[in-house]
Short mmCIF file of C-alpha atoms in Angstrom, two decimals:
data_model
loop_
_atom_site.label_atom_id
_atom_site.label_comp_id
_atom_site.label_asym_id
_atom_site.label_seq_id
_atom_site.Cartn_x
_atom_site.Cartn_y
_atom_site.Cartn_z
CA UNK A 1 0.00 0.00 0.00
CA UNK A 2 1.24 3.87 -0.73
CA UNK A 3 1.60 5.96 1.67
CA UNK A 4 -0.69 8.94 1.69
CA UNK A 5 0.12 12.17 0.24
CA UNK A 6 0.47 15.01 2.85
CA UNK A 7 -2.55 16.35 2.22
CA UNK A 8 -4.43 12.86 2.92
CA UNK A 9 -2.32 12.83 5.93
CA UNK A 10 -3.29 16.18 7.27
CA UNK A 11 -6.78 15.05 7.08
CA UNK A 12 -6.51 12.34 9.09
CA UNK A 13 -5.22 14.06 12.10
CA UNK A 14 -7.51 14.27 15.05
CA UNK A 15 -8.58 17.70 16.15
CA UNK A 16 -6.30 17.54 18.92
CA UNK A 17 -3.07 16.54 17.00
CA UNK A 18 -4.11 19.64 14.85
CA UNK A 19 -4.52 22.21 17.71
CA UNK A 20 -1.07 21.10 19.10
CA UNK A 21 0.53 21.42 15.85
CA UNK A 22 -1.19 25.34 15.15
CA UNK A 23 0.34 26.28 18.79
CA UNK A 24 3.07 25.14 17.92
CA UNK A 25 3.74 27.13 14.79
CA UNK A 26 2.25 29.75 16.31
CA UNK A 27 4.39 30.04 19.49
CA UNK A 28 7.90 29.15 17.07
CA UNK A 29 6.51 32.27 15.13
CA UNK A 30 6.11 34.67 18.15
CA UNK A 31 9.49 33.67 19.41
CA UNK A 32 10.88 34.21 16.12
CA UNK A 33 8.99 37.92 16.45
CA UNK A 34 10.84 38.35 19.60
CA UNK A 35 14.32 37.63 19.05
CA UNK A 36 14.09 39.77 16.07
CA UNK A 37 12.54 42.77 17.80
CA UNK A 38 15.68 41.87 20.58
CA UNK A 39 18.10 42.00 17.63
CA UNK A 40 16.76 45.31 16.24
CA UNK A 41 16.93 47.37 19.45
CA UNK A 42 20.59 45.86 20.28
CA UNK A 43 21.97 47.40 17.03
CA UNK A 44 24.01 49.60 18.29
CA UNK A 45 25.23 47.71 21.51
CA UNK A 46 28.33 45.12 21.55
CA UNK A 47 27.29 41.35 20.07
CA UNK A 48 28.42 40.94 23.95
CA UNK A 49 25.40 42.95 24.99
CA UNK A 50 23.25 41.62 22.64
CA UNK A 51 24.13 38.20 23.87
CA UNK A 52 23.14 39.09 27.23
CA UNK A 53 19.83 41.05 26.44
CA UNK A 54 18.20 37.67 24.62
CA UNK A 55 18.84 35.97 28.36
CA UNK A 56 16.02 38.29 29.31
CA UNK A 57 13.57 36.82 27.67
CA UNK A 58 11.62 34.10 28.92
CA UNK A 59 12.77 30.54 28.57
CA UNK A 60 9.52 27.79 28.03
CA UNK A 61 7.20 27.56 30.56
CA UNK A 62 8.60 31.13 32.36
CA UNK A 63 6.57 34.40 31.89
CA UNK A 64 7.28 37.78 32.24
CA UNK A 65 3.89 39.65 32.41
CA UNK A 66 2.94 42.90 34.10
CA UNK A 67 1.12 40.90 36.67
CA UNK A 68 4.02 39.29 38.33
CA UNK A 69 7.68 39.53 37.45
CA UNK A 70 10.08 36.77 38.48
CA UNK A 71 13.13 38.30 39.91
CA UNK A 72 15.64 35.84 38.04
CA UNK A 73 19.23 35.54 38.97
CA UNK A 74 21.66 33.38 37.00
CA UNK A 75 24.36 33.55 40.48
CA UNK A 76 23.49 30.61 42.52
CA UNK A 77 24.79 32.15 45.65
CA UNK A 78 22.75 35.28 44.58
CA UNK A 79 19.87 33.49 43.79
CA UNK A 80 19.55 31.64 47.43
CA UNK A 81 19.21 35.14 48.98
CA UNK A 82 15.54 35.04 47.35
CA UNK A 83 12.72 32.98 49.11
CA UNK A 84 11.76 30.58 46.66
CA UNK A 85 8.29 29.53 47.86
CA UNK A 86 5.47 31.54 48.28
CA UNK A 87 6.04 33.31 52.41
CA UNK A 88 2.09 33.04 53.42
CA UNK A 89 0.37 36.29 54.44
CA UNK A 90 -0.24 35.91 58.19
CA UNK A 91 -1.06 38.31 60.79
CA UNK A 92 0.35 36.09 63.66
CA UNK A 93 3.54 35.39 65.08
CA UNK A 94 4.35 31.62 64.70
CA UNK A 95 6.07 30.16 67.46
CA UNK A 96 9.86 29.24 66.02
CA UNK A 97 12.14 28.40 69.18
CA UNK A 98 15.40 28.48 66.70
CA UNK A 99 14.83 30.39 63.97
CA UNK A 100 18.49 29.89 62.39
CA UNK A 101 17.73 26.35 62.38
CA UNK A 102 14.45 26.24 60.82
CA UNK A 103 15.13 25.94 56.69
CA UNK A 104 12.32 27.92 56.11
CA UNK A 105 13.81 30.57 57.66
CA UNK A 106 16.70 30.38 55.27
CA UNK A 107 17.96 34.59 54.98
CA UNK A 108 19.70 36.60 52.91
CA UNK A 109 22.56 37.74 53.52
CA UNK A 110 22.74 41.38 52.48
CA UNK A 111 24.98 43.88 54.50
CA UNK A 112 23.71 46.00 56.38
CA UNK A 113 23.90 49.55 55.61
CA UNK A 114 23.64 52.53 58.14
CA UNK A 115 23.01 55.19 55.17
CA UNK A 116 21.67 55.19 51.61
CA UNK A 117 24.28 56.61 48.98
CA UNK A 118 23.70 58.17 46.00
CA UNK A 119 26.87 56.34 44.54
CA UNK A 120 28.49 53.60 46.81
CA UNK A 121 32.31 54.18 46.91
CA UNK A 122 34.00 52.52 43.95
CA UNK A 123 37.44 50.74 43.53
CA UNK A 124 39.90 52.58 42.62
CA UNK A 125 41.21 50.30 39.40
CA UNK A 126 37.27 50.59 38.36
CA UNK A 127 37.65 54.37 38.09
CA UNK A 128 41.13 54.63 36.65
CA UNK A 129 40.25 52.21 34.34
CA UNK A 130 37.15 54.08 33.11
CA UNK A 131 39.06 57.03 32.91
CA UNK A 132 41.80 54.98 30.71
CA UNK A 133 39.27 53.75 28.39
CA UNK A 134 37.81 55.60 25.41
CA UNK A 135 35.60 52.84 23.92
CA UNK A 136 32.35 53.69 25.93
CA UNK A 137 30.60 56.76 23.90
CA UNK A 138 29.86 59.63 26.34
CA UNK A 139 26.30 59.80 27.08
CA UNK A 140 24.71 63.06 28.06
CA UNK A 141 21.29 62.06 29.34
CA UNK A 142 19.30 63.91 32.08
CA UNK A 143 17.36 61.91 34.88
CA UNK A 144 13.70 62.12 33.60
CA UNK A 145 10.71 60.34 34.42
CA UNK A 146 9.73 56.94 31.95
CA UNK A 147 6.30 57.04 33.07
CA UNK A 148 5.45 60.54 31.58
CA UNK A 149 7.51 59.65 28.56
CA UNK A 150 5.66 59.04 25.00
CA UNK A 151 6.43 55.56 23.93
CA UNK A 152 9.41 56.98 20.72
CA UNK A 153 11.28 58.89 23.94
CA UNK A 154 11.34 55.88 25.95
CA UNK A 155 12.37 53.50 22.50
CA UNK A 156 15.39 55.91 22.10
CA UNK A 157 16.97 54.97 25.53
CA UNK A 158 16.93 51.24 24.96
CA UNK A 159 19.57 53.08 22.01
CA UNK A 160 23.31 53.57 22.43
CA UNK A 161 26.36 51.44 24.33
CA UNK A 162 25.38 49.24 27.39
CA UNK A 163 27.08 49.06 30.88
CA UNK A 164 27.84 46.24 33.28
CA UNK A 165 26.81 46.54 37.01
CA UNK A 166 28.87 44.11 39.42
CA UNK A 167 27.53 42.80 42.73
CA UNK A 168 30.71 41.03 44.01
CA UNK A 169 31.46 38.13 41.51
CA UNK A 170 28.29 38.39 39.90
CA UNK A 171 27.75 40.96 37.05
CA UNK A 172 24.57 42.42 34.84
CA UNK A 173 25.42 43.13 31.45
CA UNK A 174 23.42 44.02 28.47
CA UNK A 175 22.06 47.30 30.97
CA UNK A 176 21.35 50.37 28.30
CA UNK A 177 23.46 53.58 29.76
CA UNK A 178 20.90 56.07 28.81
CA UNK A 179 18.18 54.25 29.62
CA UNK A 180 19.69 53.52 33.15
CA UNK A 181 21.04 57.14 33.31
CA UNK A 182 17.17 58.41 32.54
CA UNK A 183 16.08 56.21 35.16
CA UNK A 184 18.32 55.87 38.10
CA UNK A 185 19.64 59.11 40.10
CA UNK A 186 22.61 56.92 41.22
CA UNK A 187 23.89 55.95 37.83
CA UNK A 188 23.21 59.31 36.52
CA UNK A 189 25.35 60.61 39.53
CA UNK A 190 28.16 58.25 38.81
CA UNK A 191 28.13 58.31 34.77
CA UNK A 192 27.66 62.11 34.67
CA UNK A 193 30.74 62.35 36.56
CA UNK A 194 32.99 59.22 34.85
CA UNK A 195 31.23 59.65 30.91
CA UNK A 196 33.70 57.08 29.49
CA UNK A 197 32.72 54.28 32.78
CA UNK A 198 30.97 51.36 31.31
CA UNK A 199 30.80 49.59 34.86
CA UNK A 200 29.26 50.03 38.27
CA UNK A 201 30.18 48.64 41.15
CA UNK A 202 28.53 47.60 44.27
CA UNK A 203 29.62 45.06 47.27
CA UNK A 204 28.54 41.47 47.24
CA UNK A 205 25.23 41.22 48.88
CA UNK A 206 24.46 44.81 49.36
CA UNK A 207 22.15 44.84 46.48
CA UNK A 208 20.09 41.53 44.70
CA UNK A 209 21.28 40.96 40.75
CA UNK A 210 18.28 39.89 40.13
CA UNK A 211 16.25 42.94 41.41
CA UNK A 212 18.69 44.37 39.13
CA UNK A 213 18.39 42.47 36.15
CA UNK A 214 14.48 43.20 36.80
CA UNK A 215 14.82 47.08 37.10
CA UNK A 216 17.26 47.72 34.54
CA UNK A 217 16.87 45.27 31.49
CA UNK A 218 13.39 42.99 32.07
CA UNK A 219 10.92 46.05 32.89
CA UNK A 220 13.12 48.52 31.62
CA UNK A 221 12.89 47.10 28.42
CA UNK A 222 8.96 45.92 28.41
CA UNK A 223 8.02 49.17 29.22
CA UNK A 224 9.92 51.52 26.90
CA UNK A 225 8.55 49.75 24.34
CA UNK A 226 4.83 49.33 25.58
CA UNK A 227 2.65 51.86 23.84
CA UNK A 228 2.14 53.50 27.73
CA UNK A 229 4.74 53.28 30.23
CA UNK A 230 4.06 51.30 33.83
CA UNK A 231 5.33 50.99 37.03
CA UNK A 232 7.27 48.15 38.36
CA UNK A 233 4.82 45.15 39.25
CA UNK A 234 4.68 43.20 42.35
CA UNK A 235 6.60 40.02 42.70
CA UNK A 236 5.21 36.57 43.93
CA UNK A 237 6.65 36.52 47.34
CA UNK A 238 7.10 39.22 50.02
CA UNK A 239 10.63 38.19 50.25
CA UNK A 240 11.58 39.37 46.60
CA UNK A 241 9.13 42.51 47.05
CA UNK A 242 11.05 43.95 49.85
CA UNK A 243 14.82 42.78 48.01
CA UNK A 244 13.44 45.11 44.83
CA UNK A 245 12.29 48.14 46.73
CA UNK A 246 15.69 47.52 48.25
CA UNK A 247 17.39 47.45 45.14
CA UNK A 248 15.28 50.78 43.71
CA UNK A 249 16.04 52.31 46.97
CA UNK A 250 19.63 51.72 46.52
CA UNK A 251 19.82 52.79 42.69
CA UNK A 252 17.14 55.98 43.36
CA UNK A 253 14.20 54.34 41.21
CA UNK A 254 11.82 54.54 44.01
CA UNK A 255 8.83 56.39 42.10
CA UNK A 256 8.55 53.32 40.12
CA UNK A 257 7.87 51.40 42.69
CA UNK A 258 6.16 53.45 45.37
CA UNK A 259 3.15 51.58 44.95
CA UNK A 260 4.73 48.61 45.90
CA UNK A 261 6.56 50.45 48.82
CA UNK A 262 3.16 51.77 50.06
CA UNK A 263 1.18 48.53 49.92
CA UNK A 264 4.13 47.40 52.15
CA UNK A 265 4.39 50.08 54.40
CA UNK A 266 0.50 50.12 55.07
CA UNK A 267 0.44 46.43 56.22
CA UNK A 268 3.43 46.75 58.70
CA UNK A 269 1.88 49.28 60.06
CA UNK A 270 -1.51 47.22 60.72
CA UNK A 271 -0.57 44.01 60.52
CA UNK A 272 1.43 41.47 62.67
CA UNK A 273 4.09 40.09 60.18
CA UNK A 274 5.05 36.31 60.10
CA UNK A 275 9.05 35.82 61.16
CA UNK A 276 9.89 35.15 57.50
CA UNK A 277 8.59 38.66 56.87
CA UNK A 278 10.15 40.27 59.79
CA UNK A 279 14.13 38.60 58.96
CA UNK A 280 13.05 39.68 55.04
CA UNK A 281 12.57 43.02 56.65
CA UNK A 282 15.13 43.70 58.50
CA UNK A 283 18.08 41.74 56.05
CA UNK A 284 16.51 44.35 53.23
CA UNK A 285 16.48 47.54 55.39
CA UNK A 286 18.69 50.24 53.64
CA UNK A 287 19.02 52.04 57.02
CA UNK A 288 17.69 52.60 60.58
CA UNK A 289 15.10 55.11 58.78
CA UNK A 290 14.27 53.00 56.64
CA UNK A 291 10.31 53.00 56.20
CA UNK A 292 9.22 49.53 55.89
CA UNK A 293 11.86 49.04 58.81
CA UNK A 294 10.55 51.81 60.82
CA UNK A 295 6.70 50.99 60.58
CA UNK A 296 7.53 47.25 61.42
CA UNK A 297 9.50 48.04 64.64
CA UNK A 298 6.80 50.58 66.18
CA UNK A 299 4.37 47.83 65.24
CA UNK A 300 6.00 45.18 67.05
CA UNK A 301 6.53 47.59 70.32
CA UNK A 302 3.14 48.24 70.05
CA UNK A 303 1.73 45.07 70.33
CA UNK A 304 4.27 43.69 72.95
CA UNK A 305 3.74 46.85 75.19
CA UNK A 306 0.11 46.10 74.72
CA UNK A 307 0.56 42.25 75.48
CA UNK A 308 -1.14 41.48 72.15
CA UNK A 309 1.48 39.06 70.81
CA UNK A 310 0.13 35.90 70.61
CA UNK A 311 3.58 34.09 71.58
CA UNK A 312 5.70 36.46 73.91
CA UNK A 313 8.04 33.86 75.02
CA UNK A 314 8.85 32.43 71.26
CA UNK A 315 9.34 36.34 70.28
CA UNK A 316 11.76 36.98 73.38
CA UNK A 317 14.12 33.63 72.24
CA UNK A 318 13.29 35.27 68.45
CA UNK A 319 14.87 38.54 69.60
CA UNK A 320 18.03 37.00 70.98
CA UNK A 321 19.01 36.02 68.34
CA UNK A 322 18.27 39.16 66.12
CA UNK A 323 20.56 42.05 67.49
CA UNK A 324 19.78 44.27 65.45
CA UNK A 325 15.50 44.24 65.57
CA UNK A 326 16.25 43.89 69.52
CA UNK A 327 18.56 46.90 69.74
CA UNK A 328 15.91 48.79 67.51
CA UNK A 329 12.73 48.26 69.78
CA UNK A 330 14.83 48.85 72.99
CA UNK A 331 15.53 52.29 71.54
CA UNK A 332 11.76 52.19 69.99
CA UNK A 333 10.71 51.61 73.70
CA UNK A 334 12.88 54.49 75.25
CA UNK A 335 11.31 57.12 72.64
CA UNK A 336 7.84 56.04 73.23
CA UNK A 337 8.43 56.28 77.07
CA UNK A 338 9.65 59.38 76.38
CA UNK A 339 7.07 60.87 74.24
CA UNK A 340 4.56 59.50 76.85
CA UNK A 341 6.11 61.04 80.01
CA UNK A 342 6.26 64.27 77.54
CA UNK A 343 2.57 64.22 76.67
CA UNK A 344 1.99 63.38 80.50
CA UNK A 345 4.09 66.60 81.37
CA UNK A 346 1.88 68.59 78.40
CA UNK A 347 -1.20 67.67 79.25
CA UNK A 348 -0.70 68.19 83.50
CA UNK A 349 0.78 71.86 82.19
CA UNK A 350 -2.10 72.81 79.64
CA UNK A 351 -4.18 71.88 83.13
CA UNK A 352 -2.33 74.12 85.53
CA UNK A 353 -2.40 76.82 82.32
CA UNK A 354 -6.19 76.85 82.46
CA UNK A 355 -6.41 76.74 85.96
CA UNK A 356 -4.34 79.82 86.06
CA UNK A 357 -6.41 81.42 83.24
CA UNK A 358 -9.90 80.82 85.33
CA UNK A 359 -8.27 82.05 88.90
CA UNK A 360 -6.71 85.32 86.84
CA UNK A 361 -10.53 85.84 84.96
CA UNK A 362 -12.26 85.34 88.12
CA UNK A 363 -9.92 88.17 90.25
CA UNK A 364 -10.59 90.47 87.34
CA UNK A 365 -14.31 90.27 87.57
CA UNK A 366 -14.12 90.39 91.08
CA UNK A 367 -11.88 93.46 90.94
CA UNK A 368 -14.13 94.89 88.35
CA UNK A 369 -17.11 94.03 90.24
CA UNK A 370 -15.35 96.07 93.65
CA UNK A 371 -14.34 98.86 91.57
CA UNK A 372 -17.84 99.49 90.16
CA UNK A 373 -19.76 99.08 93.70
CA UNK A 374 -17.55 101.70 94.82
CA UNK A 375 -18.19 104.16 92.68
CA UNK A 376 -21.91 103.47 93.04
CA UNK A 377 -21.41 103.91 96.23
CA UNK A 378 -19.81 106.71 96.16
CA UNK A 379 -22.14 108.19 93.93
CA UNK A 380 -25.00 107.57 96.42
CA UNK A 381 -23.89 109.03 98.88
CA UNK A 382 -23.71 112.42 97.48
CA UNK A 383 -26.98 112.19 95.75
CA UNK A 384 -28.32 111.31 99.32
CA UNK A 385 -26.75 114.12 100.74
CA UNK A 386 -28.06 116.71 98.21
CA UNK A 387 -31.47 115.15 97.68
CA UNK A 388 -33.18 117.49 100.28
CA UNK A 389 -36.83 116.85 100.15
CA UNK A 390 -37.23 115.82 96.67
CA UNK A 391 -37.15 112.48 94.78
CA UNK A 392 -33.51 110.97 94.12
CA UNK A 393 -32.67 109.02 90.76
CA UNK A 394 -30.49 106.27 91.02
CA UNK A 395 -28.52 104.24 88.59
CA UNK A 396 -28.91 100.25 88.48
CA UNK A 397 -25.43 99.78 90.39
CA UNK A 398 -26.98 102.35 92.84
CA UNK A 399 -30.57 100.86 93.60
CA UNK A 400 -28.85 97.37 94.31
CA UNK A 401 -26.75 98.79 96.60
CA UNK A 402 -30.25 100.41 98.30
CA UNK A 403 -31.18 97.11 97.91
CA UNK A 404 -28.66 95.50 99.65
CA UNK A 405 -28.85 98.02 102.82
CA UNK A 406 -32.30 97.76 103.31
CA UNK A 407 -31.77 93.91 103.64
CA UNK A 408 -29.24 94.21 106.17
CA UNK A 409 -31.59 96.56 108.62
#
């Protein structure tokens, strides 16, 4: 027997074997769409650059939608930092005896930092180096702001050469200069100041590459070329939310993702985080005025002045081990003792103040009220000197007074 010609074959296929084979095309066509539209904008960047800017986009079964971003990160040290399940919303302490024990509880390990920067310090070979090396175009781009940018404004940034930042060991490449520079008030700082620098440097741990790689090449991109610009979305867990407000703290993006930032701040201040939250918190913190920090800490002095915590005892053995929340509340507590005793001191003094006020109104009526019977009596007494035989007219002050005498006979 002959096999069938194609066309024969075609019609034999089941409805489903069709379907898969349409999606199929279809999905090899969009990606083919893609990588193009990737090539075009990278024109005028290194084939290094372009390279790195096709990493961006989504592998097979990842997506990158404005609903939820995955912070990816390519550094497997970097990329532990990040929670990777889903940290549940709670409003409850849960006990945890040993927190540094529990893998759940698994931290990253970002520096602490006492103040933000505009521009960390750099190395000194990163600078001289920059300043040694003519192949990075200077770039004269002002900060602006993407999200009141028409769409052509916002394409032109993703134009011109691309810098490298490095977290320790790990580095982002493909990151467009203007683009950044438009963006960022730190990189504008630092590339204003060093025009032929095609790298930026900051310590390992102090900021998350992939909160990087999110800011400055996935959204960056999606949203200078959407037909209306957005702001940065939320992420999936509250672990990687608070590591990219971090990171836009850090970098001076924070009006793209105040939304975020506010969300955050709001439920600290009303809710009682869970202790995944609170070490996400305060491993994130950019300093001690940090606002997510700041609303957290008052919360959680609140509550345990109040005796609302729902495990005291767990929190105590939690706090030993957490210097730096513990020194925080203990200072916490000494302000709010303060501020009470102050208000105390206010209120007892606005108190002797209108005391003061009533005693000083009532002697001046009363001195008033002296004064004037005086006089009235004064005045009486020469009309009833001078009266004679004849009727005497008398004021009001005068006829109480009359009054008042014939009461006492």
């Amino acid at each position: 027997m002959s096999e069938p010609s194609p066309a024969v074959q075609g019609q034999s296929m089941s409805k489903s074997a069709r379907a898969r084979r349409n999606r199929t095309a279809k999905k090899a066509a969009l990606l083919k769409d893609v990588n193009n539209s990737a090539c075009s904008t990278e024109q005028a960047g290194s084939s290094e650059s372009a390279d790195t800017t096709k990493n961006v986009i989504p592998d097979e079964g990842e997506h990158l939608t404005a609903e939820t971003v995955d912070i990816a990160d390519t550094d497997a040290s970097a990329t532990a930092s990040l929670p990777k399940e889903p940290l549940p919303t709670k409003i409850n302490l849960q006990p945890v005896t040993n927190p540094e024990s529990d893998p759940k509880l698994t931290t990253p390990s970002f520096l602490p930092v006492s103040e933000v920067a505009d521009v960390p310090p750099q190395p000194k070979t990163a600078v001289k180096q920059a300043a040694q090396s003519p192949s990075s175009p200077v770039i004269d781009q002002p900060i602006d702001n993407l999200l009141e940018m028409i769409r052509a404004q916002r394409q032109a940034l993703l134009q011109g050469p691309r810098v490298t930042i490095y977290i320790g060991d790990t580095s982002v490449e493909g990151i467009s200069k203007r683009a950044a520079m438009a963006a960022s008030t730190a990189l504008n700082k630092y590339f204003t100041a060093n025009p032929q620098s095609h790298e930026y440097v900051f310590s390992r741990g102090q900021i998350h590459p992939g909160a990087v790689r999110l800011l400055l090449i996935g959204w960056m991109q999606e949203t200078c070329n959407e037909f209306e610009a957005y702001a940065v979305p939320a992420q999936k867990t509250f672990g990687e939310d608070v590591a990219l407000l971090r990171a836009a703290r850090l970098l001076g993006m924070e009006r793209y993702c105040s939304h975020i930032h506010a969300g955050y701040v709001e439920y600290l201040k009303t809710q009682l985080p869970s202790y995944e939250e609170i070490i996400a918190v305060e491993q994130n913190a950019t300093s001690d005025k940090d606002p997510l920090w700041t609303a957290m800490v008052n919360h959680l002095c609140h509550d345990r002045h109040k005796r609302l915590l729902p495990d005291p005892e767990d929190f105590a053995a939690f706090l030993e081990k957490h210097t730096r929340l513990r020194n925080a509340m203990e200072s916490a507590d000494i302000f709010f003792r303060g501020m009470a005793k102050k208000q105390v001191d206010d209120r007892e003094k606005q108190r002797e103040k209108e005391r003061r006020q009533r005693w000083e109104r009532n002697q001046a009526e009363k001195h008033e009220r002296i004064a004037k019977e005086r006089l009235a009596a004064e005045s009486l007494r020469k009309k009833m000197d001078e009266k004679g035989s004849g009727l005497m007219t008398v004021t009001a002050e005068e006829a109480e007074l009359l009054r008042g005498r014939t009461r006492t006979r």
